[in-house]
mmCIF file of C-alpha atoms in Angstrom:
data_model
loop_
_atom_site.group_PDB
_atom_site.id
_atom_site.type_symbol
_atom_site.label_atom_id
_atom_site.label_comp_id
_atom_site.label_asym_id
_atom_site.label_seq_id
_atom_site.Cartn_x
_atom_site.Cartn_y
_atom_site.Cartn_z
ATOM 1 C CA MET A 216 0.000 0.000 0.000
ATOM 2 C CA PHE A 217 1.084 3.576 -0.634
ATOM 3 C CA PHE A 218 0.652 6.680 1.475
ATOM 4 C CA ALA A 219 1.406 9.711 -0.640
ATOM 5 C CA PHE A 220 1.112 13.450 -0.276
ATOM 6 C CA PHE A 221 1.108 15.892 -3.135
ATOM 7 C CA ALA A 222 0.680 19.628 -3.037
ATOM 8 C CA CYS A 223 -0.733 22.024 -5.583
ATOM 9 C CA THR A 224 0.956 25.013 -3.969
ATOM 10 C CA ASP A 225 4.138 25.524 -2.042
ATOM 11 C CA SER A 226 2.772 27.946 0.517
ATOM 12 C CA ILE A 227 -0.586 29.604 0.989
ATOM 13 C CA GLN A 228 -1.118 32.204 3.669
ATOM 14 C CA GLY A 229 -4.448 31.881 5.433
ATOM 15 C CA SER A 230 -6.301 32.689 8.613
ATOM 16 C CA CYS A 231 -8.246 29.436 8.985
ATOM 17 C CA PHE A 232 -5.505 27.733 10.996
ATOM 18 C CA PRO A 233 -3.693 28.722 14.197
ATOM 19 C CA ALA A 234 -0.643 30.940 14.134
ATOM 20 C CA ASP A 235 2.748 29.245 14.074
ATOM 21 C CA MET A 236 1.301 25.983 12.789
ATOM 22 C CA VAL A 237 1.603 24.198 9.477
ATOM 23 C CA GLN A 238 -1.735 23.020 8.147
ATOM 24 C CA LEU A 239 -2.008 19.981 5.898
ATOM 25 C CA HIS A 240 -5.097 19.759 3.715
ATOM 26 C CA VAL A 241 -5.219 15.998 3.303
ATOM 27 C CA LYS A 242 -6.947 14.735 0.179
ATOM 28 C CA ARG A 243 -7.802 11.331 -1.218
ATOM 29 C CA GLY A 244 -8.269 11.541 -4.973
ATOM 30 C CA GLU A 245 -10.752 14.357 -5.474
ATOM 31 C CA GLU A 246 -12.117 14.014 -1.945
ATOM 32 C CA SER A 247 -11.028 16.312 0.892
ATOM 33 C CA PRO A 248 -11.315 14.222 4.068
ATOM 34 C CA PHE A 249 -9.690 16.438 6.696
ATOM 35 C CA LEU A 250 -7.202 19.082 7.847
ATOM 36 C CA VAL A 251 -4.263 18.422 10.173
ATOM 37 C CA ASP A 252 -2.150 20.849 12.196
ATOM 38 C CA THR A 253 1.551 20.151 12.604
ATOM 39 C CA THR A 254 4.918 21.936 12.783
ATOM 40 C CA VAL A 255 7.858 22.193 10.406
ATOM 41 C CA ASP A 256 10.055 20.527 13.027
ATOM 42 C CA VAL A 257 8.031 17.288 13.027
ATOM 43 C CA SER A 258 9.759 14.173 11.737
ATOM 44 C CA LEU A 259 8.183 12.689 8.650
ATOM 45 C CA GLU A 260 8.060 9.301 10.377
ATOM 46 C CA THR A 261 5.844 10.762 13.095
ATOM 47 C CA LEU A 262 3.778 12.766 10.637
ATOM 48 C CA THR A 263 3.136 9.739 8.454
ATOM 49 C CA LEU A 264 1.895 7.670 11.380
ATOM 50 C CA GLN A 265 -0.245 10.549 12.674
ATOM 51 C CA VAL A 266 -1.996 11.264 9.385
ATOM 52 C CA THR A 267 -2.464 7.572 8.616
ATOM 53 C CA ALA A 268 -4.053 6.940 12.003
ATOM 54 C CA ILE A 269 -6.520 9.816 11.540
ATOM 55 C CA TYR A 270 -7.356 8.764 7.997
ATOM 56 C CA ASN A 271 -7.967 5.121 8.922
ATOM 57 C CA GLY A 272 -9.832 6.230 12.057
ATOM 58 C CA ILE A 273 -12.263 8.290 9.996
ATOM 59 C CA LEU A 274 -12.857 5.279 7.751
ATOM 60 C CA LYS A 275 -13.586 3.171 10.837
ATOM 61 C CA VAL A 276 -16.099 5.735 12.128
ATOM 62 C CA ASP A 277 -17.858 5.728 8.753
ATOM 63 C CA ARG A 278 -18.024 1.924 8.673
ATOM 64 C CA ILE A 279 -19.407 1.701 12.197
ATOM 65 C CA CYS A 280 -21.983 4.430 11.522
ATOM 66 C CA SER A 281 -23.184 2.532 8.477
ATOM 67 C CA GLU A 282 -23.531 -0.711 10.467
ATOM 68 C CA ILE A 283 -25.272 1.000 13.403
ATOM 69 C CA GLN A 284 -27.887 2.392 11.033
ATOM 70 C CA GLU A 285 -28.572 -1.193 9.941
ATOM 71 C CA LEU A 286 -28.578 -2.299 13.592
ATOM 72 C CA ALA A 287 -31.237 0.320 14.358
ATOM 73 C CA GLU A 288 -33.417 -0.939 11.514
ATOM 74 C CA HIS A 289 -33.015 -4.734 11.705
ATOM 75 C CA GLY A 290 -31.287 -5.730 14.938
ATOM 76 C CA ILE A 291 -28.116 -7.766 15.468
ATOM 77 C CA THR A 292 -26.282 -9.722 12.790
ATOM 78 C CA LEU A 293 -27.145 -13.373 12.294
ATOM 79 C CA PRO A 294 -24.426 -16.010 12.728
ATOM 80 C CA PRO A 295 -22.395 -16.383 9.500
ATOM 81 C CA ASN A 296 -23.915 -19.825 8.751
ATOM 82 C CA MET A 297 -27.433 -18.346 8.794
ATOM 83 C CA GLN A 298 -26.884 -15.210 6.770
ATOM 84 C CA GLY A 299 -28.600 -15.094 3.384
ATOM 85 C CA LEU A 300 -30.809 -18.115 4.053
ATOM 86 C CA THR A 301 -34.583 -18.076 3.794
ATOM 87 C CA ASP A 302 -36.779 -18.970 6.763
ATOM 88 C CA ASP A 303 -37.577 -22.339 5.186
ATOM 89 C CA GLN A 304 -33.892 -23.125 4.675
ATOM 90 C CA ILE A 305 -33.137 -22.260 8.296
ATOM 91 C CA VAL A 306 -35.924 -24.610 9.432
ATOM 92 C CA ASP A 307 -34.814 -27.407 7.098
ATOM 93 C CA LEU A 308 -31.210 -27.111 8.278
ATOM 94 C CA LYS A 309 -32.371 -26.883 11.905
ATOM 95 C CA LEU A 310 -30.280 -23.782 12.519
ATOM 96 C CA ARG A 311 -30.805 -21.547 15.537
ATOM 97 C CA ASP A 312 -29.475 -18.150 16.500
ATOM 98 C CA GLY A 313 -28.276 -18.620 20.058
ATOM 99 C CA TRP A 314 -27.545 -14.899 20.455
ATOM 100 C CA ALA A 315 -31.092 -13.728 19.758
ATOM 101 C CA ASP A 316 -32.182 -14.393 23.363
ATOM 102 C CA LYS A 317 -29.009 -12.877 24.842
ATOM 103 C CA CYS A 318 -28.726 -9.657 22.856
ATOM 104 C CA ILE A 319 -32.125 -8.089 23.400
ATOM 105 C CA PRO A 320 -32.373 -4.297 22.960
ATOM 106 C CA SER A 321 -33.428 -2.141 25.913
ATOM 107 C CA GLY A 322 -37.189 -1.727 26.094
ATOM 108 C CA GLY A 323 -37.819 -4.799 23.990
ATOM 109 C CA ALA A 324 -37.584 -5.501 20.282
ATOM 110 C CA GLU A 325 -39.848 -4.676 17.377
ATOM 111 C CA PHE A 326 -39.724 -7.151 14.522
ATOM 112 C CA LYS A 327 -38.670 -5.716 11.177
ATOM 113 C CA LYS A 328 -37.515 -8.379 8.779
ATOM 114 C CA ASP A 329 -34.203 -7.892 7.002
ATOM 115 C CA GLU A 330 -34.949 -8.707 3.377
ATOM 116 C CA ILE A 331 -31.334 -9.577 2.586
ATOM 117 C CA GLY A 332 -31.181 -12.023 5.498
ATOM 118 C CA ARG A 333 -28.156 -10.507 7.207
ATOM 119 C CA ARG A 334 -29.712 -9.415 10.513
ATOM 120 C CA ASN A 335 -32.242 -11.165 12.733
ATOM 121 C CA GLY A 336 -35.031 -8.553 12.377
ATOM 122 C CA HIS A 337 -35.415 -7.910 16.127
ATOM 123 C CA ALA A 338 -34.883 -4.160 15.939
ATOM 124 C CA PRO A 339 -34.811 -1.701 18.870
ATOM 125 C CA ASN A 340 -37.979 0.244 19.637
ATOM 126 C CA GLU A 341 -38.431 3.779 18.295
ATOM 127 C CA ARG A 342 -36.921 5.433 21.370
ATOM 128 C CA MET A 343 -33.753 3.343 21.292
ATOM 129 C CA LYS A 344 -33.572 3.638 17.520
ATOM 130 C CA GLU A 345 -33.544 7.408 17.901
ATOM 131 C CA VAL A 346 -30.646 7.157 20.378
ATOM 132 C CA LEU A 347 -28.592 5.257 17.818
ATOM 133 C CA LYS A 348 -29.442 7.523 14.894
ATOM 134 C CA LYS A 349 -28.779 10.726 16.824
ATOM 135 C CA THR A 350 -25.404 9.428 17.987
ATOM 136 C CA VAL A 351 -24.480 8.453 14.436
ATOM 137 C CA GLU A 352 -25.182 12.014 13.293
ATOM 138 C CA GLU A 353 -23.058 13.471 16.093
ATOM 139 C CA ALA A 354 -20.161 11.113 15.449
ATOM 140 C CA LYS A 355 -20.215 11.788 11.714
ATOM 141 C CA ALA A 356 -20.216 15.536 12.344
ATOM 142 C CA LEU A 357 -17.017 15.287 14.394
ATOM 143 C CA VAL A 358 -15.021 13.884 11.473
ATOM 144 C CA SER A 359 -17.108 15.192 8.594
ATOM 145 C CA LYS A 360 -15.591 16.602 5.415
ATOM 146 C CA LYS A 361 -17.504 19.772 6.284
ATOM 147 C CA GLN A 362 -14.833 20.408 8.900
ATOM 148 C CA VAL A 363 -12.531 21.278 5.990
ATOM 149 C CA GLN A 364 -14.885 24.035 4.857
ATOM 150 C CA ALA A 365 -15.109 25.303 8.433
ATOM 151 C CA GLY A 366 -11.309 25.311 8.750
ATOM 152 C CA VAL A 367 -11.422 22.853 11.664
ATOM 153 C CA CYS A 368 -8.522 20.411 11.946
ATOM 154 C CA VAL A 369 -9.354 16.823 12.867
ATOM 155 C CA THR A 370 -7.249 15.200 15.577
ATOM 156 C CA MET A 371 -6.928 11.624 16.743
ATOM 157 C CA GLU A 372 -8.684 12.721 19.941
ATOM 158 C CA MET A 373 -11.721 13.732 17.882
ATOM 159 C CA VAL A 374 -11.703 10.356 16.128
ATOM 160 C CA LYS A 375 -11.552 8.578 19.489
ATOM 161 C CA GLU A 376 -14.374 10.756 20.814
ATOM 162 C CA ALA A 377 -16.553 9.778 17.860
ATOM 163 C CA LEU A 378 -15.784 6.102 18.460
ATOM 164 C CA ASP A 379 -16.534 6.456 22.186
ATOM 165 C CA GLN A 380 -19.890 8.072 21.419
ATOM 166 C CA LEU A 381 -20.838 5.213 19.111
ATOM 167 C CA ARG A 382 -19.666 2.609 21.616
ATOM 168 C CA GLY A 383 -21.636 4.278 24.417
ATOM 169 C CA ALA A 384 -24.861 4.446 22.421
ATOM 170 C CA THR A 385 -24.534 0.792 21.441
ATOM 171 C CA MET A 386 -24.102 -0.197 25.101
ATOM 172 C CA ILE A 387 -27.168 1.830 26.084
ATOM 173 C CA VAL A 388 -29.361 0.086 23.513
ATOM 174 C CA TYR A 389 -27.732 -3.337 23.939
ATOM 175 C CA PRO A 390 -26.607 -3.517 27.581
ATOM 176 C CA MET A 391 -25.874 -7.253 27.213
ATOM 177 C CA GLY A 392 -23.532 -6.494 24.336
ATOM 178 C CA LEU A 393 -23.460 -7.601 20.721
ATOM 179 C CA PRO A 394 -22.580 -11.052 19.330
ATOM 180 C CA PRO A 395 -18.853 -11.600 18.721
ATOM 181 C CA HIS A 396 -19.553 -11.992 14.995
ATOM 182 C CA ASP A 397 -21.381 -8.660 14.709
ATOM 183 C CA PRO A 398 -19.257 -6.265 12.599
ATOM 184 C CA ILE A 399 -19.899 -3.393 15.033
ATOM 185 C CA ARG A 400 -18.388 -5.301 17.946
ATOM 186 C CA MET A 401 -15.546 -6.506 15.748
ATOM 187 C CA GLU A 402 -14.799 -2.902 14.748
ATOM 188 C CA PHE A 403 -14.749 -1.739 18.367
ATOM 189 C CA GLU A 404 -12.378 -4.578 19.249
ATOM 190 C CA ASN A 405 -10.219 -3.946 16.151
ATOM 191 C CA GLN A 406 -10.970 -7.453 14.926
ATOM 192 C CA GLU A 407 -12.739 -6.418 11.719
ATOM 193 C CA ASP A 408 -12.119 -8.521 8.630
ATOM 194 C CA LEU A 409 -12.246 -6.304 5.556
ATOM 195 C CA SER A 410 -10.739 -8.776 3.115
ATOM 196 C CA GLY A 411 -12.586 -8.890 -0.178
ATOM 197 C CA THR A 412 -14.500 -5.690 0.511
ATOM 198 C CA GLN A 413 -14.353 -2.231 -1.019
ATOM 199 C CA ALA A 414 -13.413 -0.881 2.411
ATOM 200 C CA SER A 415 -10.165 -2.867 2.338
ATOM 201 C CA LEU A 416 -9.056 -0.881 -0.713
ATOM 202 C CA GLN A 417 -9.426 2.380 1.174
ATOM 203 C CA VAL A 418 -7.396 1.482 4.254
ATOM 204 C CA ILE A 419 -3.725 2.493 4.132
ATOM 205 C CA LEU A 420 -1.224 0.563 6.218
ATOM 206 C CA PRO A 421 1.098 2.975 8.066
ATOM 207 C CA GLU A 422 4.182 0.805 7.594
ATOM 208 C CA GLU A 423 3.667 0.971 3.831
ATOM 209 C CA ALA A 424 2.878 4.670 3.706
ATOM 210 C CA GLN A 425 4.913 7.304 1.934
ATOM 211 C CA LEU A 426 4.479 11.057 1.738
ATOM 212 C CA TRP A 427 4.661 13.136 -1.422
ATOM 213 C CA TRP A 428 4.656 16.912 -1.698
ATOM 214 C CA ALA A 429 5.438 19.156 -4.675
ATOM 215 C CA ALA A 430 6.445 16.131 -6.770
ATOM 216 C CA LYS A 431 8.952 15.095 -4.108
ATOM 217 C CA GLU A 432 8.966 11.942 -2.026
ATOM 218 C CA LEU A 433 9.340 12.988 1.599
ATOM 219 C CA GLN A 434 11.900 10.687 3.173
ATOM 220 C CA ARG A 435 10.949 9.400 6.625
ATOM 221 C CA GLY A 436 14.443 10.049 7.945
ATOM 222 C CA LYS A 437 14.013 13.790 7.460
ATOM 223 C CA LYS A 438 11.847 16.555 8.899
ATOM 224 C CA LEU A 439 9.072 18.483 7.224
ATOM 225 C CA GLN A 440 11.146 21.671 7.275
ATOM 226 C CA ASP A 441 13.694 20.022 4.995
ATOM 227 C CA TYR A 442 11.091 20.333 2.233
ATOM 228 C CA VAL A 443 8.733 23.218 3.074
ATOM 229 C CA GLY A 444 11.160 25.505 4.875
ATOM 230 C CA LYS A 445 10.953 26.990 8.355
ATOM 231 C CA ASN A 446 7.849 29.139 7.918
ATOM 232 C CA GLU A 447 5.398 27.733 10.463
ATOM 233 C CA LYS A 448 2.424 29.647 9.063
ATOM 234 C CA THR A 449 2.127 27.543 5.940
ATOM 235 C CA LYS A 450 -0.710 25.645 4.313
ATOM 236 C CA ILE A 451 -0.112 22.841 1.837
ATOM 237 C CA VAL A 452 -2.521 20.556 0.009
ATOM 238 C CA VAL A 453 -1.475 16.921 0.221
ATOM 239 C CA LYS A 454 -2.807 13.650 -1.142
ATOM 240 C CA ILE A 455 -3.011 10.185 0.342
ATOM 241 C CA HIS A 456 -1.986 7.611 -2.217
ATOM 242 C CA LYS A 457 -1.142 3.928 -2.337
ATOM 243 C CA ARG A 458 2.125 2.400 -3.420
ATOM 244 C CA GLY A 459 2.076 0.836 -6.846
ATOM 245 C CA GLN A 460 -0.317 3.366 -8.351
ATOM 246 C CA GLY A 461 2.389 5.832 -9.318
ATOM 247 C CA ALA A 462 2.747 9.387 -8.088
ATOM 248 C CA PRO A 463 -0.556 11.152 -7.437
ATOM 249 C CA ALA A 464 -1.712 13.589 -10.072
ATOM 250 C CA ARG A 465 -1.056 17.271 -9.579
ATOM 251 C CA GLU A 466 -3.840 19.422 -8.238
ATOM 252 C CA PRO A 467 -5.453 21.528 -10.990
ATOM 253 C CA PRO A 468 -4.408 25.217 -10.898
ATOM 254 C CA VAL A 469 -8.075 26.118 -10.437
ATOM 255 C CA ASN A 470 -10.266 24.053 -8.130
ATOM 256 C CA ALA A 471 -13.903 23.218 -8.791
ATOM 257 C CA GLU A 472 -15.287 26.089 -6.717
ATOM 258 C CA GLU A 473 -12.994 28.656 -8.325
ATOM 259 C CA GLN A 474 -13.887 27.344 -11.773
ATOM 260 C CA LYS A 475 -17.564 27.627 -10.905
ATOM 261 C CA GLN A 476 -17.115 31.253 -9.826
ATOM 262 C CA MET A 477 -15.145 32.060 -12.974
ATOM 263 C CA MET A 478 -17.871 30.577 -15.187
ATOM 264 C CA LEU A 479 -20.514 32.513 -13.265
ATOM 265 C CA HIS A 480 -18.552 35.746 -13.729
ATOM 266 C CA TYR A 481 -18.135 35.003 -17.447
ATOM 267 C CA TYR A 482 -21.871 34.363 -17.826
ATOM 268 C CA ARG A 483 -22.787 37.586 -16.040
ATOM 269 C CA ARG A 484 -20.350 39.536 -18.198
ATOM 270 C CA GLN A 485 -21.848 38.045 -21.345
ATOM 271 C CA GLU A 486 -25.324 39.056 -20.183
ATOM 272 C CA GLU A 487 -24.142 42.600 -19.483
ATOM 273 C CA LEU A 488 -22.570 42.906 -22.942
ATOM 274 C CA LYS A 489 -25.744 41.542 -24.507
ATOM 275 C CA LYS A 490 -27.867 44.170 -22.764
ATOM 276 C CA LEU A 491 -25.457 46.919 -23.795
ATOM 277 C CA GLU A 492 -25.624 45.733 -27.399
ATOM 278 C CA GLU A 493 -29.414 45.744 -27.324
ATOM 279 C CA ALA A 494 -29.374 49.252 -25.861
ATOM 280 C CA ASP A 495 -27.008 50.556 -28.596
ATOM 281 C CA ASP A 496 -29.750 52.417 -30.485
ATOM 282 C CA ASP A 497 -29.162 56.036 -31.655
ATOM 283 C CA SER A 498 -32.828 56.793 -32.382
ATOM 284 C CA HIS A 499 -32.878 58.836 -29.190
ATOM 285 C CA LEU A 500 -30.640 61.375 -30.923
ATOM 286 C CA GLN A 501 -33.716 62.615 -32.808
ATOM 287 C CA SER A 502 -35.472 63.438 -29.537
ATOM 288 C CA GLU A 503 -35.937 67.055 -28.512
ATOM 289 C CA TRP A 504 -34.030 66.607 -25.281
ATOM 290 C CA ALA A 505 -30.980 65.380 -27.225
ATOM 291 C CA ASP A 506 -30.728 68.586 -29.305
ATOM 292 C CA ARG A 507 -27.695 70.549 -28.080
ATOM 293 C CA GLN A 508 -29.074 73.739 -29.718
ATOM 294 C CA ALA A 509 -32.455 73.507 -27.948
ATOM 295 C CA LEU A 510 -31.699 76.194 -25.340
ATOM 296 C CA LYS A 511 -30.324 78.631 -27.975
ATOM 297 C CA LYS A 512 -33.363 78.132 -30.215
ATOM 298 C CA GLN A 513 -35.683 78.761 -27.278
ATOM 299 C CA PHE A 514 -34.069 82.151 -26.548
ATOM 300 C CA GLN A 515 -34.242 83.081 -30.238
ATOM 301 C CA GLY A 516 -37.891 82.044 -30.508
ATOM 302 C CA LEU A 517 -37.116 79.331 -32.993
ATOM 303 C CA SER A 518 -37.960 76.294 -30.872
ATOM 304 C CA ASN A 519 -41.467 75.708 -32.315
ATOM 305 C CA ILE A 520 -40.717 76.448 -35.975
ATOM 306 C CA LYS A 521 -41.641 73.649 -38.330
ATOM 307 C CA TRP A 522 -40.627 73.449 -41.975
ATOM 308 C CA GLY A 523 -42.778 71.977 -44.660
ATOM 309 C CA PRO A 524 -45.829 72.641 -46.849
ATOM 310 C CA ARG A 525 -49.146 73.607 -45.236
#
């Protein structure tokens, strides 16, 4: 796997990050997951591990939030040997979910069948469901991409807080805990198996990570200041990339928002020119008020004289 950083600018002055701090705008492809504060004196070994941990932590929060939403709708996960089977197949094979009687949600369950046969259908009641959904929203907000727009840097403490909130809500709704095979419990215990899933392609192993900035590979044995200089008040756009996919593409000189504003300005200018062209009519020059000699003619008594046959 490959952990790469790439910047579109060398240094951008800004007021959205604290004084005397370097801000990394971490990107993944065209996505902008988060901002990170650091210093020019940080070792690239430490920086790599820090950014990787935050990036993978955000992915974990997203995965857990997705599973908790399913938990709120359809209850706990069935044992692996029962998943995907129809009710008749389960009866014919004489299979039984031994965790159904142990992992009962607080306040009792409401049956809502899972059509894909992955969860047992014994969902929490509306009150407990609301606890889970509200917590998911709060956890997502902590590590949301909207934090980039707000200029808020995500820290590992914020990732841990989001995970703690999700863990706490799950314990409130399921005080007896979740089955050991439930992906939510496996995520909390760092026992998740992502092999063969799309999620496994997103995770970046820290020991395989590399950093790239301004078309340069940042060597782990050096410090950040060896590449960006000693100016602490610096902002650089970086990209996370995987080994084997080549160097990440350069950032376009104009981002999507700037391009949108430029097109809007161009459209408005075209409309203004169109209106000016439509208004370019000299027929008004024949009007009485446009006659520069009108005042002189009035004093001479010639203003109402008309020429022509009677």
